[in-house]
Coordinates of C-alpha atoms in Angstrom, one line a residue:
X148 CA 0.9 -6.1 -16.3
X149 CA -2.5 -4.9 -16.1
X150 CA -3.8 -2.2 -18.7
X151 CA -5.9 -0.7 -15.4
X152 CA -5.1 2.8 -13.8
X153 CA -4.7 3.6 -9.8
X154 CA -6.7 5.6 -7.8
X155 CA -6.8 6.4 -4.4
X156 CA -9.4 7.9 -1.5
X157 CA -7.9 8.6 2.3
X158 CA -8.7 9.8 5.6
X159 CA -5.7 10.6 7.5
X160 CA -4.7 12.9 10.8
X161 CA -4.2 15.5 8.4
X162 CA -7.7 15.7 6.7
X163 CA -10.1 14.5 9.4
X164 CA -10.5 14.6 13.0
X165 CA -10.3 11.5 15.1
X166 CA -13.8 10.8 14.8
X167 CA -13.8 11.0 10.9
X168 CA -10.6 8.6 11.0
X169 CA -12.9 6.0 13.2
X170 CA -15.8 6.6 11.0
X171 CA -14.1 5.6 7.8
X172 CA -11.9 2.3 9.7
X173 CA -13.2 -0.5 8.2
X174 CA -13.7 -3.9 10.2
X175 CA -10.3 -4.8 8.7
X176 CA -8.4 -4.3 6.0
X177 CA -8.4 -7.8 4.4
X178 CA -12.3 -7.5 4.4
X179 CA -12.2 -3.9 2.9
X180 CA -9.9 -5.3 -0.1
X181 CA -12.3 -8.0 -0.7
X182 CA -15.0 -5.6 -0.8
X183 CA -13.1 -3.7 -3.3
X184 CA -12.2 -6.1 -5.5
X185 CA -15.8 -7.4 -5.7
X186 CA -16.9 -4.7 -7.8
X187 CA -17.0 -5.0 -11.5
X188 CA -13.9 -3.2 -13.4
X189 CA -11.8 -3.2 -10.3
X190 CA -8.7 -5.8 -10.2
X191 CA -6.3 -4.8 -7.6
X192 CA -7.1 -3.5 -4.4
X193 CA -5.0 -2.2 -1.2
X194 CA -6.0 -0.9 2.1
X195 CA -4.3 0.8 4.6
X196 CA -5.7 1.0 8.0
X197 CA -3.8 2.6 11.5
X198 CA -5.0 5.1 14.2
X199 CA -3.8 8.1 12.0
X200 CA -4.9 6.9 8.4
X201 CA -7.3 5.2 6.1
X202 CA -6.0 4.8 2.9
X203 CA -7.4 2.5 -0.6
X204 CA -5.5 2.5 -3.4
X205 CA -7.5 0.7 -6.1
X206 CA -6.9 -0.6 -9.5
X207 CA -9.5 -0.2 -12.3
X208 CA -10.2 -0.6 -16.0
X209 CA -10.3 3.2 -15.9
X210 CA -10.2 6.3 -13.4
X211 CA -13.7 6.4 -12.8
X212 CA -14.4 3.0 -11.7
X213 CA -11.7 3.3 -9.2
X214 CA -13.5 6.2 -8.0
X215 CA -17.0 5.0 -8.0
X216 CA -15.9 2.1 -5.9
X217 CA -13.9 4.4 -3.8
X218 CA -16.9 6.5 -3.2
X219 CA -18.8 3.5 -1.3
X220 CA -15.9 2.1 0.5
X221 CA -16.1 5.9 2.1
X222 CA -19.7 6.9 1.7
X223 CA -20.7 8.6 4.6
X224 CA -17.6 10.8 5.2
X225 CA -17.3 14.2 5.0
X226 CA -16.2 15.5 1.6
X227 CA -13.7 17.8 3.7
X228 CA -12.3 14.7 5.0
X229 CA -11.7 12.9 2.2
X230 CA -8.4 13.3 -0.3
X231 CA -8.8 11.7 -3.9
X232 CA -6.0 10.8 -5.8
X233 CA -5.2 9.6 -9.3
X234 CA -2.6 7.6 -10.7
X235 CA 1.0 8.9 -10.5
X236 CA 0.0 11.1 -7.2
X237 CA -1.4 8.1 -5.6
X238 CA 2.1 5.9 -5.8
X239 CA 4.0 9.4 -5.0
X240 CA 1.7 9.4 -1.4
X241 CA 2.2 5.6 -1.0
X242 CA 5.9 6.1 -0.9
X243 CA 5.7 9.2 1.0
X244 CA 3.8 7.2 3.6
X245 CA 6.2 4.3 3.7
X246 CA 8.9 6.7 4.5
X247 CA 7.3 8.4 6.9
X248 CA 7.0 12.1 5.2
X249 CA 3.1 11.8 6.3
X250 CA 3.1 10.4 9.7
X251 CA 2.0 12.5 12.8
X252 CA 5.8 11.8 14.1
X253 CA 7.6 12.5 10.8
X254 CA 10.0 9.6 10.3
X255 CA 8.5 7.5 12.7
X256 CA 9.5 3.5 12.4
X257 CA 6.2 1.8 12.8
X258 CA 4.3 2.6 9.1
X259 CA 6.7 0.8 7.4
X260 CA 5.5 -2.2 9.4
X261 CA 1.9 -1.2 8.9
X262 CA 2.2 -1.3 4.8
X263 CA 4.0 -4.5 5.2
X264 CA 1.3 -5.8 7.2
X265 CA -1.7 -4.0 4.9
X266 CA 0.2 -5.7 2.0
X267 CA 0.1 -9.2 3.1
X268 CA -3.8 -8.7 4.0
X269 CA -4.5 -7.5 0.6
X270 CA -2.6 -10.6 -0.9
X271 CA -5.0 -13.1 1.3
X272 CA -8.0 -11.2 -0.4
X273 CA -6.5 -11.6 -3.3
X274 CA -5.9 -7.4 -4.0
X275 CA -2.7 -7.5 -4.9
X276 CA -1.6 -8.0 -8.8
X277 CA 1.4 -7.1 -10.9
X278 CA 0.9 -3.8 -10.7
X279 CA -0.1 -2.9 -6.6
X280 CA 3.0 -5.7 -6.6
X281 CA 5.1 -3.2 -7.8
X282 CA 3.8 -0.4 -5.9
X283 CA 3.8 -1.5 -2.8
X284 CA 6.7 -3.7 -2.7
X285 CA 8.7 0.0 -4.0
X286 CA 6.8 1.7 -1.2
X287 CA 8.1 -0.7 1.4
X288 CA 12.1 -0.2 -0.3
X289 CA 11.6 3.5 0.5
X290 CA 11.0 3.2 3.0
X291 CA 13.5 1.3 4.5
X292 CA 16.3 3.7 2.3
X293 CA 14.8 6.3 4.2
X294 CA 15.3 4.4 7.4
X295 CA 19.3 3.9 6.7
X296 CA 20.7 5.8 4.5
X297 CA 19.3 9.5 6.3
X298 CA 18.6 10.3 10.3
X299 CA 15.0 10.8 9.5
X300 CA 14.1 8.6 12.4
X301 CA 16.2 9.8 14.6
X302 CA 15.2 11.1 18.1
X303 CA 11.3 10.7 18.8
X304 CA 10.8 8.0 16.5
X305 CA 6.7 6.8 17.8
X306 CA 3.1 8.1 19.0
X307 CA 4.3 6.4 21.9
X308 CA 7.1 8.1 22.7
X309 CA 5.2 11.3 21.6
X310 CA 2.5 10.1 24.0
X311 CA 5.0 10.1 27.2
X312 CA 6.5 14.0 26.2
X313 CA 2.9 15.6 25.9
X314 CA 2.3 14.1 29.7
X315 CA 5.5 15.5 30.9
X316 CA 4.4 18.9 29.8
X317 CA 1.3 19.0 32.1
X318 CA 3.0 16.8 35.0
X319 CA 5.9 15.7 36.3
X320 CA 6.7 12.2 36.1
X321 CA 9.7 11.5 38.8
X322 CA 7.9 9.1 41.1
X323 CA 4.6 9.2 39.5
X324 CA 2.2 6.0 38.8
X325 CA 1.5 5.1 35.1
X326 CA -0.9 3.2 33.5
X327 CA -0.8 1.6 29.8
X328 CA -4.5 0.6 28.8
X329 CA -3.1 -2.1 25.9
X330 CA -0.5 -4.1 25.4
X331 CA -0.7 -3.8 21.2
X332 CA 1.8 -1.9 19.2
X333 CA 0.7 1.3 20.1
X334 CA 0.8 0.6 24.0
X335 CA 3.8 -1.3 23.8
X336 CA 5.8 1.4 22.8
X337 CA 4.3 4.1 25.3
X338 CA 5.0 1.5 28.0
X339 CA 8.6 1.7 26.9
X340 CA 8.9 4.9 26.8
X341 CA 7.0 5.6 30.0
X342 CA 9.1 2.7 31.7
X343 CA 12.9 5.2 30.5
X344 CA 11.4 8.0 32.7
X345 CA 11.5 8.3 36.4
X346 CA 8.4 7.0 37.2
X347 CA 7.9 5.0 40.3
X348 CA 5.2 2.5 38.9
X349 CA 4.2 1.5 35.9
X350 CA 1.0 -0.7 35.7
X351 CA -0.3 -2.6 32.0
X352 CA -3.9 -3.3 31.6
X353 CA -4.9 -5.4 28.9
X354 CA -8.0 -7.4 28.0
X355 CA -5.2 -10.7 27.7
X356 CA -3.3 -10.5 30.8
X357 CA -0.9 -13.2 29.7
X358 CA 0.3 -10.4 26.6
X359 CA 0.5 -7.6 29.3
X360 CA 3.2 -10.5 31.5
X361 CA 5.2 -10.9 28.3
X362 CA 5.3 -7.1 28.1
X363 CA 6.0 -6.6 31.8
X364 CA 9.1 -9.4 31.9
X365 CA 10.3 -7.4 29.2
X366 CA 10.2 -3.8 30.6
X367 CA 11.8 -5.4 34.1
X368 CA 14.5 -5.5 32.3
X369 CA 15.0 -1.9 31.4
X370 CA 13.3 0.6 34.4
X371 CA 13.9 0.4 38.1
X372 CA 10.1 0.9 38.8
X373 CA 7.5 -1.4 39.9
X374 CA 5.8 -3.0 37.2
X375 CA 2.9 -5.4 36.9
X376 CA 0.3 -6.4 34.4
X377 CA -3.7 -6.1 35.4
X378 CA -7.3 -7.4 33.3
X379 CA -9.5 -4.5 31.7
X380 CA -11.8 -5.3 34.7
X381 CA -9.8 -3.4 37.2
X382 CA -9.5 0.3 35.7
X383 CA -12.4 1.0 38.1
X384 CA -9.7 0.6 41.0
X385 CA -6.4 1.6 38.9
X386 CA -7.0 4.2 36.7
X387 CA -7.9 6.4 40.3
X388 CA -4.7 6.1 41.6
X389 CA -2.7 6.7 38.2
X390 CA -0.6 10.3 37.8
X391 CA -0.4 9.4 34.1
X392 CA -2.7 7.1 31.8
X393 CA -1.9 6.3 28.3
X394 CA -4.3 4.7 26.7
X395 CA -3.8 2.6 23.6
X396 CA -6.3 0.0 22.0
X397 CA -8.9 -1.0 19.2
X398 CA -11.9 -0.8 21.2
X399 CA -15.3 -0.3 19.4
X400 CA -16.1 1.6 22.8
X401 CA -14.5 3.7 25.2
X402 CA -12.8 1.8 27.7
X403 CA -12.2 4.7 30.4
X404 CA -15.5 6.2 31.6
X405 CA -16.0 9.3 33.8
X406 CA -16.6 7.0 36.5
X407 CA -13.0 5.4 36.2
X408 CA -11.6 8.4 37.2
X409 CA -13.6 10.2 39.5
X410 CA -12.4 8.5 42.5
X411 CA -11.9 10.0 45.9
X412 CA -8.9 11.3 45.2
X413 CA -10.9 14.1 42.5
X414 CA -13.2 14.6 45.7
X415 CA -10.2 15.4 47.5
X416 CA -8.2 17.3 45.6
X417 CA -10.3 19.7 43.3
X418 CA -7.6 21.9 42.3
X419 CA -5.4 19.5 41.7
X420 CA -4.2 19.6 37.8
X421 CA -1.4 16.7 38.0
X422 CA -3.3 14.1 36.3
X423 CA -3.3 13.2 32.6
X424 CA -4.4 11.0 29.9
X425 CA -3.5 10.9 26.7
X426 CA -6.1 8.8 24.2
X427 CA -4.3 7.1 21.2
X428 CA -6.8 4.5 20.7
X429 CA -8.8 5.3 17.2
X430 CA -11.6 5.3 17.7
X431 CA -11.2 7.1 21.4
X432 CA -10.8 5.0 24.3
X433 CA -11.3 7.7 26.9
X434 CA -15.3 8.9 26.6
X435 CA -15.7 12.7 26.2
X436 CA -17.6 13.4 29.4
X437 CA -13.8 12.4 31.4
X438 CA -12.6 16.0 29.9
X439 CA -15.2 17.8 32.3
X440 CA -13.0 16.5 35.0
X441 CA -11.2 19.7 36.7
X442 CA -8.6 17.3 38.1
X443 CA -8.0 15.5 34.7
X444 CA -6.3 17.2 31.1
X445 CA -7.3 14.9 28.8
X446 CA -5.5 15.2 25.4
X447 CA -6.2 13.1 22.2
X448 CA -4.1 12.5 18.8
X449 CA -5.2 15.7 17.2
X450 CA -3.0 17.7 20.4
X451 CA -0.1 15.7 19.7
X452 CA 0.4 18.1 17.0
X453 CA 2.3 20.5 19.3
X454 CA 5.1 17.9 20.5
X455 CA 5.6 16.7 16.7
X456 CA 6.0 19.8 14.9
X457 CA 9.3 20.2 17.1
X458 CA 10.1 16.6 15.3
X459 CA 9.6 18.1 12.3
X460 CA 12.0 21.1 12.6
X461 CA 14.8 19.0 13.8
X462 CA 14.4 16.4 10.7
X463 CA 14.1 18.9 8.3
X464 CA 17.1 18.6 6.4
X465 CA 16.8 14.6 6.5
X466 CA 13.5 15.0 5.0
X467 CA 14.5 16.9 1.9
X468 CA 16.7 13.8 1.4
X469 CA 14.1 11.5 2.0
X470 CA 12.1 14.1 -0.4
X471 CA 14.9 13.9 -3.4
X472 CA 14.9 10.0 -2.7
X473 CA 11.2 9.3 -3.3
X474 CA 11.3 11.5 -6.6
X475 CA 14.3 9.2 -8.0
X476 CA 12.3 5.9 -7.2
X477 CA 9.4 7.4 -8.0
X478 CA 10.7 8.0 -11.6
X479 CA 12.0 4.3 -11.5
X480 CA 8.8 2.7 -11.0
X481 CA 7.3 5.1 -13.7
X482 CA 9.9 3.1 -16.2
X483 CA 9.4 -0.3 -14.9
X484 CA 5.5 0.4 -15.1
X485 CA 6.1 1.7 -19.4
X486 CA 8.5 -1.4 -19.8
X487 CA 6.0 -3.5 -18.1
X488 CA 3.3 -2.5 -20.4
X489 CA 5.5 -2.1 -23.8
X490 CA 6.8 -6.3 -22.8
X491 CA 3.2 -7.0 -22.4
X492 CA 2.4 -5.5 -25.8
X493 CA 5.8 -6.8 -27.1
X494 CA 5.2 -10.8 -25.8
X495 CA 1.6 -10.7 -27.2
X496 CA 3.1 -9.6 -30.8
X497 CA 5.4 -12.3 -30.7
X498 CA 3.1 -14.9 -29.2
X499 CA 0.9 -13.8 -32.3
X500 CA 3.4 -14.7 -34.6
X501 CA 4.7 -17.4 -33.8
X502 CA 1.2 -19.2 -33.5
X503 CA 1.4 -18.3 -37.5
X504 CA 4.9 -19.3 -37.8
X505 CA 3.8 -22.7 -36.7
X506 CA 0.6 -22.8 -38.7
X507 CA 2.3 -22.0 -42.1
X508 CA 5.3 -24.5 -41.5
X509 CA 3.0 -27.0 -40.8
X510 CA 1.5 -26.4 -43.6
X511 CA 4.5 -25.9 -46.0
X512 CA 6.1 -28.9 -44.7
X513 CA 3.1 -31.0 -45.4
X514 CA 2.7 -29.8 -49.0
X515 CA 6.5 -30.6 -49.5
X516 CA 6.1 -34.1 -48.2
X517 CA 6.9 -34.6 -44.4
X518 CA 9.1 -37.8 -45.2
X519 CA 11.1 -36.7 -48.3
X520 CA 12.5 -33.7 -46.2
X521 CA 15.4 -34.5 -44.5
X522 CA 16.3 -33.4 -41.3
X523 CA 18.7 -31.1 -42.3
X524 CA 16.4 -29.9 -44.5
X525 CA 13.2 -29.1 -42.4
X526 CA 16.0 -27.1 -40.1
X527 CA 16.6 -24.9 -43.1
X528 CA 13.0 -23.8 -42.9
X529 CA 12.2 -23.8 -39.4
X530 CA 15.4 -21.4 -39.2
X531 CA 14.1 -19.7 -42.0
X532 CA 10.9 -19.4 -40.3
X533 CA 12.1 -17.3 -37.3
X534 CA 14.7 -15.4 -38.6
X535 CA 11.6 -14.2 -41.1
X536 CA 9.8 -13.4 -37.8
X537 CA 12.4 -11.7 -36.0
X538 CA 13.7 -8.8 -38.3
X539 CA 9.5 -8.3 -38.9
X540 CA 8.8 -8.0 -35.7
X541 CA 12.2 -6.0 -34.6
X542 CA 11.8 -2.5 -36.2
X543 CA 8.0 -2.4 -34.0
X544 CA 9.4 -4.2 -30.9
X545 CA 12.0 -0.8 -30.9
X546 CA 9.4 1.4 -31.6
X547 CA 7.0 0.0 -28.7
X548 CA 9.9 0.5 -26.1
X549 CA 10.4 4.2 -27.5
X550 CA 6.5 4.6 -27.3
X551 CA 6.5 3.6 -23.7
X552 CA 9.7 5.8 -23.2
X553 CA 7.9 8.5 -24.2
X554 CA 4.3 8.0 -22.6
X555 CA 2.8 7.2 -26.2
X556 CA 0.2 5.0 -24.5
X557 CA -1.7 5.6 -27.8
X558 CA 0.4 3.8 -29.7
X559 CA 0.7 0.7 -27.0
X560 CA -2.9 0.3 -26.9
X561 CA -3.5 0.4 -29.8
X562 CA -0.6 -2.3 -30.5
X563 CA -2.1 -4.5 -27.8
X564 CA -5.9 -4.6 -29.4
X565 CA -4.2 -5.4 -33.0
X566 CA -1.9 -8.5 -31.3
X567 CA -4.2 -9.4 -28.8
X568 CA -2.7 -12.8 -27.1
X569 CA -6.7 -14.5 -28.1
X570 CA -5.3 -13.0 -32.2
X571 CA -5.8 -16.2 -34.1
X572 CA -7.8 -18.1 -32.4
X573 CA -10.5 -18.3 -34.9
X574 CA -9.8 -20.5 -37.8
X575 CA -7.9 -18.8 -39.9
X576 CA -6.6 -19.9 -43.7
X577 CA -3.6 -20.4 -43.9
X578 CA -1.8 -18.1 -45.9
X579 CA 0.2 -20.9 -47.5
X580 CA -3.1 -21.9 -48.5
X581 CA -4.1 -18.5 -49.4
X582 CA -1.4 -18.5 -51.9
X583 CA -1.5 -22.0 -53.5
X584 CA -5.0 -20.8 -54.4
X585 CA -4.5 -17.6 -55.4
X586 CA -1.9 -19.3 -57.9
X587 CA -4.6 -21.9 -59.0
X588 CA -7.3 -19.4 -59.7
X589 CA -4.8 -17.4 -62.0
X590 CA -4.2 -20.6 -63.5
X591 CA -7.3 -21.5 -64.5
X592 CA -8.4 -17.4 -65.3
X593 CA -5.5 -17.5 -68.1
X594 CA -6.5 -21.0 -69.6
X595 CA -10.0 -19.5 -69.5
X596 CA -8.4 -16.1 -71.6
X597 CA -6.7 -18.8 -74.0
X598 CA -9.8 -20.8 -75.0

């Protein structure tokens, strides 16, 4: 268990606006860990990267470390934007966000997924220790608790399906044309959702057109409209004749241009306000000059706002359960984190003592003559030996666990630097030796008094 502290920096929906949350994406999260845990005094490291969050967690030798290196892996962001956390708030958020209690769509199934994916990109950069180990792997329990055991999921349960009720407020989608622009995550589960309305056609464009097909055979299953699955090269053509466009990617650059919707049918119909798109991708995908389009609403993550918050009423009571459930494992990683660090403390005495235990038998044995003890014999005082060590070391070993109980990390540090597992090392005199000549010199001192 590591003697370090956690601290944590994020960007999320709720702090920034979209354009802060693209700012502060890294490249990827694996390479943001290894950044992280390339700076001195930082040993764990975790990163949490979607369209609606940016979130480090960091393990240090102390507080300010973790911030320090926290402050580069966001320099450049807003202060505004930016929430800091230390320790025990930072695993309260982490299991928060694993249970959905931070998401845009509270409750919404695809986090959990996320962290689990975050999780083993940290562990290829080598991020994750014994105690991010803990956290996350607790964070990722919650979250599934949350899942079963209350209906916080039930009902709108994605962005995507968020997505596909914010279009229906501005148009109507019986026997209208969709289009998906990505067939990731994120656009797979619009597609879905899009494909359970009444639309007439529903149309996936995706830079691989073989991952759009997969997505396509699957939706054929499920929707009585036309679907089909198109290359990135033809929203020129496409994205003119769509009623409602989704668009849902990781695109450096926007992928839908004024010019990809200003087709003759805008010319046409000037007044016409039955078009939408709705911009998931983070950073946008949809470039800002498209929302001067009279014929196009054009809405973005930071307006899906008005179609959660009615999420958020309906889950209310399930969220104070999922709210009562984080505090209780919240509490019990607390106690495995102090039993952690008093078993850490606790081995190291022990390991201490027995190196000495071993030294002074040695010793004792050879002074008494390895071969005229028996084997009966040298079991005597091996048992001797330990039972010696144990009721020593059994009155501190209960008052470690009490010290960790009770949050005396005073008192555990300070046990840790006196039995240090590098504690005798050195060369150290044996303290059978010790005595043999303590008893020699007070030999010869009271044959030196008699004379």
């Amino acid at each position: 268990m590591s003697a370090g502290v956690i601290t944590a920096a994020r960007v999320t929906h709720g702090s920034g606006s979209v354009d802060e949350l693209a700012a502060a994406s890294p490249d990827s999260q694996q390479d943001a860990v290894t950044d992280l845990v390339s700076v001195d005094g930082i040993e764990e490291a975790y990163v949490l990267s979607t369209c609606n969050r940016v979130e480090a967690y960091v393990v240090g030798t102390d507080a300010a470390v973790g911030r320090a290196a926290l402050a580069e892996l966001f320099s450049g962001i807003d202060d505004e934007a930016l929430v800091r956390t230390d320790h025990d708030e930072s695993l309260r958020h982490l299991l928060r966000v694993a249970a959905g209690l931070e998401s845009v769509v509270l409750g919404e199934d695809q986090i959990i997924g996320q962290v689990r994916t975050a999780y083993e990109d940290a562990r290829v950069a080598g991020g994750i220790g014994s105690m991010l180990e803990s956290a996350v792997t607790k964070a990722i329990h919650v979250g599934e608790r949350a899942r079963t055991e209350t209906a916080i999921n039930e009902g709108v349960v994605s962005l995507g399906s968020a997505a596909t009720r914010l279009a229906a407020t501005t148009v109507s989608l019986d026997g209208a044309t969709a289009l998906v622009v990505g067939a990731g995550e994120m656009g797979q589960l619009a597609a879905r959702s899009l494909a359970d309305a009444d639309i007439d056609e529903l149309v996936i464009a995706n830079r691989t057109v073989s991952h759009a097909d997969h997505l396509v055979t699957e939706l054929g299953d499920r929707t009585g409209a036309e679907t089909r699955a198109v290359p990135l090269e033809s929203l020129g053509t496409i994205a003119t004749q769509a009623d409602v466009i989704v668009t849902a990617t990781g695109s450096d650059e926007p992928l839908l241009e004024r010019r990809h919707l200003a087709g003759d049918r805008d010319a046409i119909t000037p007044t016409d306000a039955g078009r939408v798109v709705v911009d998931l991708g983070q950073p946008r995908d949809v470039a800002p000059a498209t929302d001067t389009l009279e014929t196009i609403t054009v809405y973005d993550l930071d307006d899906l706002q008005t179609v959660t918050e009615e999420t958020h009423v309906k889950r209310a009571d399930a969220a104070r359960e999922v709210e009562t459930m984080i505090d209780r494992e919240f509490d019990l990683l607390c106690d495995q984190y102090k039993r952690a660090r008093a078993d850490e403390v606790i081995g190291a005495m022990y390991e201490s003592a027995a190196r000495i235990k071993e030294r002074e038998l040695k010793t004792a044995i050879s002074q008494l003559g390895d071969d005229s003890l028996t084997p009966a014999q040298r079991e005597v005082i091996e048992s001797m030996a330990d039972a010696l060590v144990n009721q020593l070391l059994a009155p501190p070993t209960r008052s470690l666990r009490e010290a960790a109980a009770e949050d005396d990390w005073s008192t555990i540090n300070t046990a840790l630097q006196l039995f240090d597992p590098d504690f005798g090392d050195e060369e150290v005199p044996s303290l059978f030796e010790n005595a043999r000549s303590e008893e020699r010199s007070a030999v010869q001192f009271e044959a030196t008094d008699d004379d």
